[in-house]
Short mmCIF file of C-alpha atoms in Angstrom, two decimals:
data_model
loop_
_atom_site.label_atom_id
_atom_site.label_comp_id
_atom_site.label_asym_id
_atom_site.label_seq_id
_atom_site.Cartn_x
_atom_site.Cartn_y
_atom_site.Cartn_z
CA UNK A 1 118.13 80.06 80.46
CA UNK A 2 118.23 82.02 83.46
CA UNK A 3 121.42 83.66 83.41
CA UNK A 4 120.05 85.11 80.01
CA UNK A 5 116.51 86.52 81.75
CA UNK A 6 118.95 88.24 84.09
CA UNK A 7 120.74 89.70 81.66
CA UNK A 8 118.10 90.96 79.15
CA UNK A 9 116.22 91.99 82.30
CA UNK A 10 119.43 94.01 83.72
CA UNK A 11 120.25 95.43 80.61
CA UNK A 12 116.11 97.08 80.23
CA UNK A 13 116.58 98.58 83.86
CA UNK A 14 119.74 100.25 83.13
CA UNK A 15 117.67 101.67 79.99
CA UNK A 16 115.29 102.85 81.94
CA UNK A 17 117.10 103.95 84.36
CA UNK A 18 119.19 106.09 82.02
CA UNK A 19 116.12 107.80 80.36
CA UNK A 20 115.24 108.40 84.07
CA UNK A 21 118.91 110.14 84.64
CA UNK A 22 118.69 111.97 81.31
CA UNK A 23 115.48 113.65 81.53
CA UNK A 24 116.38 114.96 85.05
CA UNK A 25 119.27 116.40 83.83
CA UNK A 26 116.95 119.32 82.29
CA UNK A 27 114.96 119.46 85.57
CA UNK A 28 116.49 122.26 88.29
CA UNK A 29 115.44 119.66 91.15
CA UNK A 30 119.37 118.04 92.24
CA UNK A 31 117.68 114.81 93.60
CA UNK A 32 118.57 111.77 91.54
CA UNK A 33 115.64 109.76 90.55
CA UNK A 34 115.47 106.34 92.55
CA UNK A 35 115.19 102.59 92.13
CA UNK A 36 111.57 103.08 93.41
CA UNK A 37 110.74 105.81 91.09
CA UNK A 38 110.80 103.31 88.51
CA UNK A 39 109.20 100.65 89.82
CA UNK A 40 106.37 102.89 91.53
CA UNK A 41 104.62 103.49 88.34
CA UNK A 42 105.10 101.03 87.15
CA UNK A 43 102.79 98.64 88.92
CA UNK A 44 100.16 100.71 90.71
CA UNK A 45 97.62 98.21 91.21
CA UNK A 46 99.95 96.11 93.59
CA UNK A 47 99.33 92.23 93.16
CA UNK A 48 100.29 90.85 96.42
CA UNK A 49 101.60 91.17 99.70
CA UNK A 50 97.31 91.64 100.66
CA UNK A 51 98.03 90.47 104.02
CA UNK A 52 100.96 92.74 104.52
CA UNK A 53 98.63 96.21 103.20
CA UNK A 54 95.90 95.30 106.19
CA UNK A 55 98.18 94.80 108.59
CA UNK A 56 99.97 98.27 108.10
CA UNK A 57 96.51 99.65 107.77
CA UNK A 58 95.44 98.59 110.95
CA UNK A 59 98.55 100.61 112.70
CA UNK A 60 97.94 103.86 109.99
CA UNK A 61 94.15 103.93 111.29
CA UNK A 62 94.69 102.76 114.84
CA UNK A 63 97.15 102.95 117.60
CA UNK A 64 97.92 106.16 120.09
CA UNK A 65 97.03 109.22 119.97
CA UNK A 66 100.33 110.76 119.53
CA UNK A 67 102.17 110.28 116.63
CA UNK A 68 103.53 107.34 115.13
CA UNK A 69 105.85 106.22 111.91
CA UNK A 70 105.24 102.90 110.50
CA UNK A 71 108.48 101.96 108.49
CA UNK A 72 108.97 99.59 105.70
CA UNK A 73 112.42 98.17 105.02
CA UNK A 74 113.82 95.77 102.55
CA UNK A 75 116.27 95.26 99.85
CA UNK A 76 116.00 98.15 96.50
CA UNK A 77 113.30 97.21 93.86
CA UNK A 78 111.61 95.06 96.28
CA UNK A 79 108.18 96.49 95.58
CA UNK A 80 108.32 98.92 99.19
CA UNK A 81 107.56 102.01 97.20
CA UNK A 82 104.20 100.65 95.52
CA UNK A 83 103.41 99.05 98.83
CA UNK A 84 103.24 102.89 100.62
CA UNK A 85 101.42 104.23 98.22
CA UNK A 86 98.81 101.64 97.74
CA UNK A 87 97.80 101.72 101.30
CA UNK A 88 98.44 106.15 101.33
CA UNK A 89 95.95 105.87 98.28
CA UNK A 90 93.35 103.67 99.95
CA UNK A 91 90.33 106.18 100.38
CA UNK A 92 89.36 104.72 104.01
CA UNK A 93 93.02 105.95 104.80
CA UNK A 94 92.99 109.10 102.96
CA UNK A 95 89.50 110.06 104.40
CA UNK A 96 91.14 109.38 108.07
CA UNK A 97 93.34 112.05 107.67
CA UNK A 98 93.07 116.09 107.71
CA UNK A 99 95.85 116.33 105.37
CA UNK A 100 97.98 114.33 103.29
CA UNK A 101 101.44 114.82 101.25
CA UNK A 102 104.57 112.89 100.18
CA UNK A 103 107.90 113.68 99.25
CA UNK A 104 111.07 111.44 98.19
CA UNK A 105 114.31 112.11 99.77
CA UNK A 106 117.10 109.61 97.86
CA UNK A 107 120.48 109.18 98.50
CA UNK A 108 121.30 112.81 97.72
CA UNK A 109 118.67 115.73 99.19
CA UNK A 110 118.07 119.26 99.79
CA UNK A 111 116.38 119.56 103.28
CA UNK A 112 115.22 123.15 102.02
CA UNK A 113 113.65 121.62 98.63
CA UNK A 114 112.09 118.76 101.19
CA UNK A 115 110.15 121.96 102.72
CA UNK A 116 108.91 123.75 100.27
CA UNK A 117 107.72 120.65 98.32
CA UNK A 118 105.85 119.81 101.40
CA UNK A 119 104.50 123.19 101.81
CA UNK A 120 103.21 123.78 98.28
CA UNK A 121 101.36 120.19 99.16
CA UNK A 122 99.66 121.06 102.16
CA UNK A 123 99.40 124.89 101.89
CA UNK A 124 99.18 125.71 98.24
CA UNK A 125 101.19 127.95 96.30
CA UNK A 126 103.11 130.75 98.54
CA UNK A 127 105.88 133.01 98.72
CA UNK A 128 107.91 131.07 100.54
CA UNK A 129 111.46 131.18 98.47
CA UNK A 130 112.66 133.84 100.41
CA UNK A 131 112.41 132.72 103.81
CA UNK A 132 114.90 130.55 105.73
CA UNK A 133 115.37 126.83 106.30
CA UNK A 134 114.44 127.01 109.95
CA UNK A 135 111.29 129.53 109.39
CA UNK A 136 110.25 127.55 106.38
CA UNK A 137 110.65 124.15 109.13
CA UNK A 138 108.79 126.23 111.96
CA UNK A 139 105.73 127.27 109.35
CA UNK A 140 105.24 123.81 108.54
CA UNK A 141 105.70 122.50 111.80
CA UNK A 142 102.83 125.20 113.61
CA UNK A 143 100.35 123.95 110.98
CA UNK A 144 100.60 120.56 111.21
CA UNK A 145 99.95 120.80 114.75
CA UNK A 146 96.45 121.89 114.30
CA UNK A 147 96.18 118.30 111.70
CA UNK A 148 95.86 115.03 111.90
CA UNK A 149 98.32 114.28 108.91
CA UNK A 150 99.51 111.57 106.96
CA UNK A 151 103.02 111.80 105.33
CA UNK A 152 104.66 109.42 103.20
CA UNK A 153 108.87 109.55 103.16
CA UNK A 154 109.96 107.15 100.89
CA UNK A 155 113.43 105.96 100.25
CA UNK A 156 115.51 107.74 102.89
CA UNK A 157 118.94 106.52 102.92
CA UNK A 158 120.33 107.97 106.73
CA UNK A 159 119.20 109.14 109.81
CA UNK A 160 119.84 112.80 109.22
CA UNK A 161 117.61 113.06 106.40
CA UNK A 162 115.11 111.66 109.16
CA UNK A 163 116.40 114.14 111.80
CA UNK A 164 115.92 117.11 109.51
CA UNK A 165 112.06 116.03 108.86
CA UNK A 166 110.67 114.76 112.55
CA UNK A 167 111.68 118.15 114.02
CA UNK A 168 108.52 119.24 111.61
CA UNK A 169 105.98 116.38 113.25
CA UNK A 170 107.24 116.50 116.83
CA UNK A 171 104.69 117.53 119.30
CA UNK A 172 102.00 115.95 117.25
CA UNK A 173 98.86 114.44 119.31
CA UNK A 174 96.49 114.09 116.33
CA UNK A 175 96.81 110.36 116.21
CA UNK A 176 99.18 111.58 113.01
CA UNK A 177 101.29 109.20 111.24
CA UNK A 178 104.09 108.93 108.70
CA UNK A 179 105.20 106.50 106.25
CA UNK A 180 108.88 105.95 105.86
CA UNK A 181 110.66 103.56 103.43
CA UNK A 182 113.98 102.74 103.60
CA UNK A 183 116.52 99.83 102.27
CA UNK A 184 118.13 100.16 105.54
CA UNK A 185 116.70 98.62 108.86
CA UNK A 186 119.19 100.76 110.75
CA UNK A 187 117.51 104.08 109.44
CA UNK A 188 113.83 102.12 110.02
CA UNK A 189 114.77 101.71 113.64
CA UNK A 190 116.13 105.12 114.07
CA UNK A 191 112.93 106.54 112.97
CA UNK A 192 110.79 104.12 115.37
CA UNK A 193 107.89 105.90 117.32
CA UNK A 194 105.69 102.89 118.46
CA UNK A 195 105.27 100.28 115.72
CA UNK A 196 108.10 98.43 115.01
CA UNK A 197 109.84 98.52 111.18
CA UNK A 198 107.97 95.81 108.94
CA UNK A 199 110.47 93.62 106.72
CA UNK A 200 108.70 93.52 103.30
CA UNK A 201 109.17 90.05 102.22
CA UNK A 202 109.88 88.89 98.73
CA UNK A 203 107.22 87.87 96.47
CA UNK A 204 106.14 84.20 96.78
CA UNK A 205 105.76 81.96 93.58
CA UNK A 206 102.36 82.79 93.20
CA UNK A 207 102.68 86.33 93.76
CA UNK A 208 105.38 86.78 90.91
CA UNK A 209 103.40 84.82 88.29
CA UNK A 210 100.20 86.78 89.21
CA UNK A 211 102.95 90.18 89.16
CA UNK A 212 103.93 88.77 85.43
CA UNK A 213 100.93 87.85 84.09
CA UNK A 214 99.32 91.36 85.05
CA UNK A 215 102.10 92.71 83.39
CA UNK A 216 102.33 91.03 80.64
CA UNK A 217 98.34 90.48 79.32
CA UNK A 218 96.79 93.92 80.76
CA UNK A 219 93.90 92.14 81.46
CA UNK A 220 93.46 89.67 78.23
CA UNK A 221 93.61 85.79 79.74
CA UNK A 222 97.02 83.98 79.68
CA UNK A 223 96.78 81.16 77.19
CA UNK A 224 97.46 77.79 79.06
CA UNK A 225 100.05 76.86 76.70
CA UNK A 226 102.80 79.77 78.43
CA UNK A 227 101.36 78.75 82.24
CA UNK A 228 104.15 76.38 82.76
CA UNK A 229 107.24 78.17 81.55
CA UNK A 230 105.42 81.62 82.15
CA UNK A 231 105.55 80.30 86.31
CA UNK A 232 109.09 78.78 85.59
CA UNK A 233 110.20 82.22 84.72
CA UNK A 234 108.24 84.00 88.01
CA UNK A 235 109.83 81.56 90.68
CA UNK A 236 113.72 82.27 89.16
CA UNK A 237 112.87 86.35 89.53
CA UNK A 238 112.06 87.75 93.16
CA UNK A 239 112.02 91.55 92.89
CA UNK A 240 109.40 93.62 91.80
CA UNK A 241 111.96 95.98 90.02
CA UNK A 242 112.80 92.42 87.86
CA UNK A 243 109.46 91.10 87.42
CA UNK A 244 108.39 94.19 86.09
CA UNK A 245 111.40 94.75 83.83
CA UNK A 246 111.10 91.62 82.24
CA UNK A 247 107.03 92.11 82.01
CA UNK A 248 108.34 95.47 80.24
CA UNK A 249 110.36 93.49 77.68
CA UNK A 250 107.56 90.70 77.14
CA UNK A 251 105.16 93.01 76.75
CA UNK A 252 106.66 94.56 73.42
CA UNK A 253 106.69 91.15 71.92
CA UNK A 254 104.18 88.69 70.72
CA UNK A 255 102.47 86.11 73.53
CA UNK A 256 103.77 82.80 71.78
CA UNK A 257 105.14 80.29 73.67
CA UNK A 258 108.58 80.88 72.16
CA UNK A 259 108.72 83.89 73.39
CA UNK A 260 108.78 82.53 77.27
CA UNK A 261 110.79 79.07 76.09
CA UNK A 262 113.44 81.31 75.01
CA UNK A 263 113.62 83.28 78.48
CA UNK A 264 112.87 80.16 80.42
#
């Protein structure tokens, strides 16, 4: 039943997420991986939310000349991450903008490791190690003055993390913008240039069977015999992270119909 989906499904993520944890531990970089780092990849050719990607488009490509951060807020694993970088993939976005980078900030961040990551992006390699937080802030702040530059911030958890990174883009009048994703409408509003925060909505029925079936068949046609049940099992599960967990799981397994009956 469903209480058992849930439970299978809950069980995979905390696998994953544990082989996320573990394999960090050997990495010198102290930011914990994310809920979104897991479900970025796994789902890059978003199904979904079409009507959501033009609208945010429309403000990325458009809008004032100065510069402007169009926020995406929602609950964790609801698909925000793989929504930003769709749209910062899109090639008419990318070939709008002089310069392009991204970075993830997480609950727990180094504003100094924010830098250089962003300056090894947009500058290339450089010695760099040596100076100090502010000069490192004030180099990348006097070049991306001369840009029109798209940045994507994904998953920032509180304002300061925010304050520490705008000081970088203020001044701009490039028609530059940023992408910011947050759980927290709070930190969306706080961040607010001149589009307001966009609420990602949950997946509809449709949307999650679609999300499923991708999942699940790569490609190969769904036989009509799972359709019911295999939609049954979409409409109980409304989060990306989930959908894809439990694709994750099906996947593994043969496509019979017992299969789905037994997580229906």
């Amino acid at each position: 039943d469903i209480k058992l989906i849930n439970k299978d499904v809950s069980e995979n993520c905390k696998r994953k997420k544990i082989d996320m944890n573990q394999a960090a531990k050997g990495s010198t970089n102290p930011v914990p991986p994310s809920l979104s780092a897991i479900t970025a990849g796994a789902n890059e050719e978003m199904v979904g939310f079409q009507d959501v990607m033009d609208k945010l488009k429309l403000q990325l490509l458009g809008g004032s000349d100065q510069l402007d951060v169009i926020s995406i807020y929602g609950m964790p694993g609801n698909g925000k991450t793989t929504l930003a970088k769709k749209i910062y993939n899109d090639p008419a976005v990318g070939s709008h903008f002089d310069v392009r980078t991204m970075c993830y900030v997480t609950q727990v961040y180094s504003w100094r490791e924010l830098l250089l990551d962003i300056l090894k992006d947009v500058l290339g390699p450089a010695e760099c190690t040596k100076k100090e937080d502010g000069e490192l802030a004030n180099e990348l702040r006097r070049y991306l003055l001369t840009k029109r530059f798209l940045i994507l911030i994904d998953d920032v958890w509180g304002t300061a993390a925010w304050d520490n990174l705008h000081m970088c883009f203020q001044g701009s009048q490039n028609r530059s913008r940023v992408i910011l994703t947050t759980r927290l409408y709070e930190v969306a509003d706080y961040a607010k240039c001149k589009s307001d925060p966009h609420h990602l909505r949950l997946f509809t029925d449709d949307e999650s069977w679609m999300l499923l079936k991708e999942e699940v068949f790569r490609g190969e046609i769904c036989p009509p015999e799972l359709g019911e049940v295999g939609l049954r099992i979409a409409k109980s599960l409304w989060r990306a992270a989930t959908l894809c967990c439990l694709s994750s799981w099906c996947s593994q397994r043969e496509k019979e119909e017992s299969i789905f009956v037994e997580k229906s």
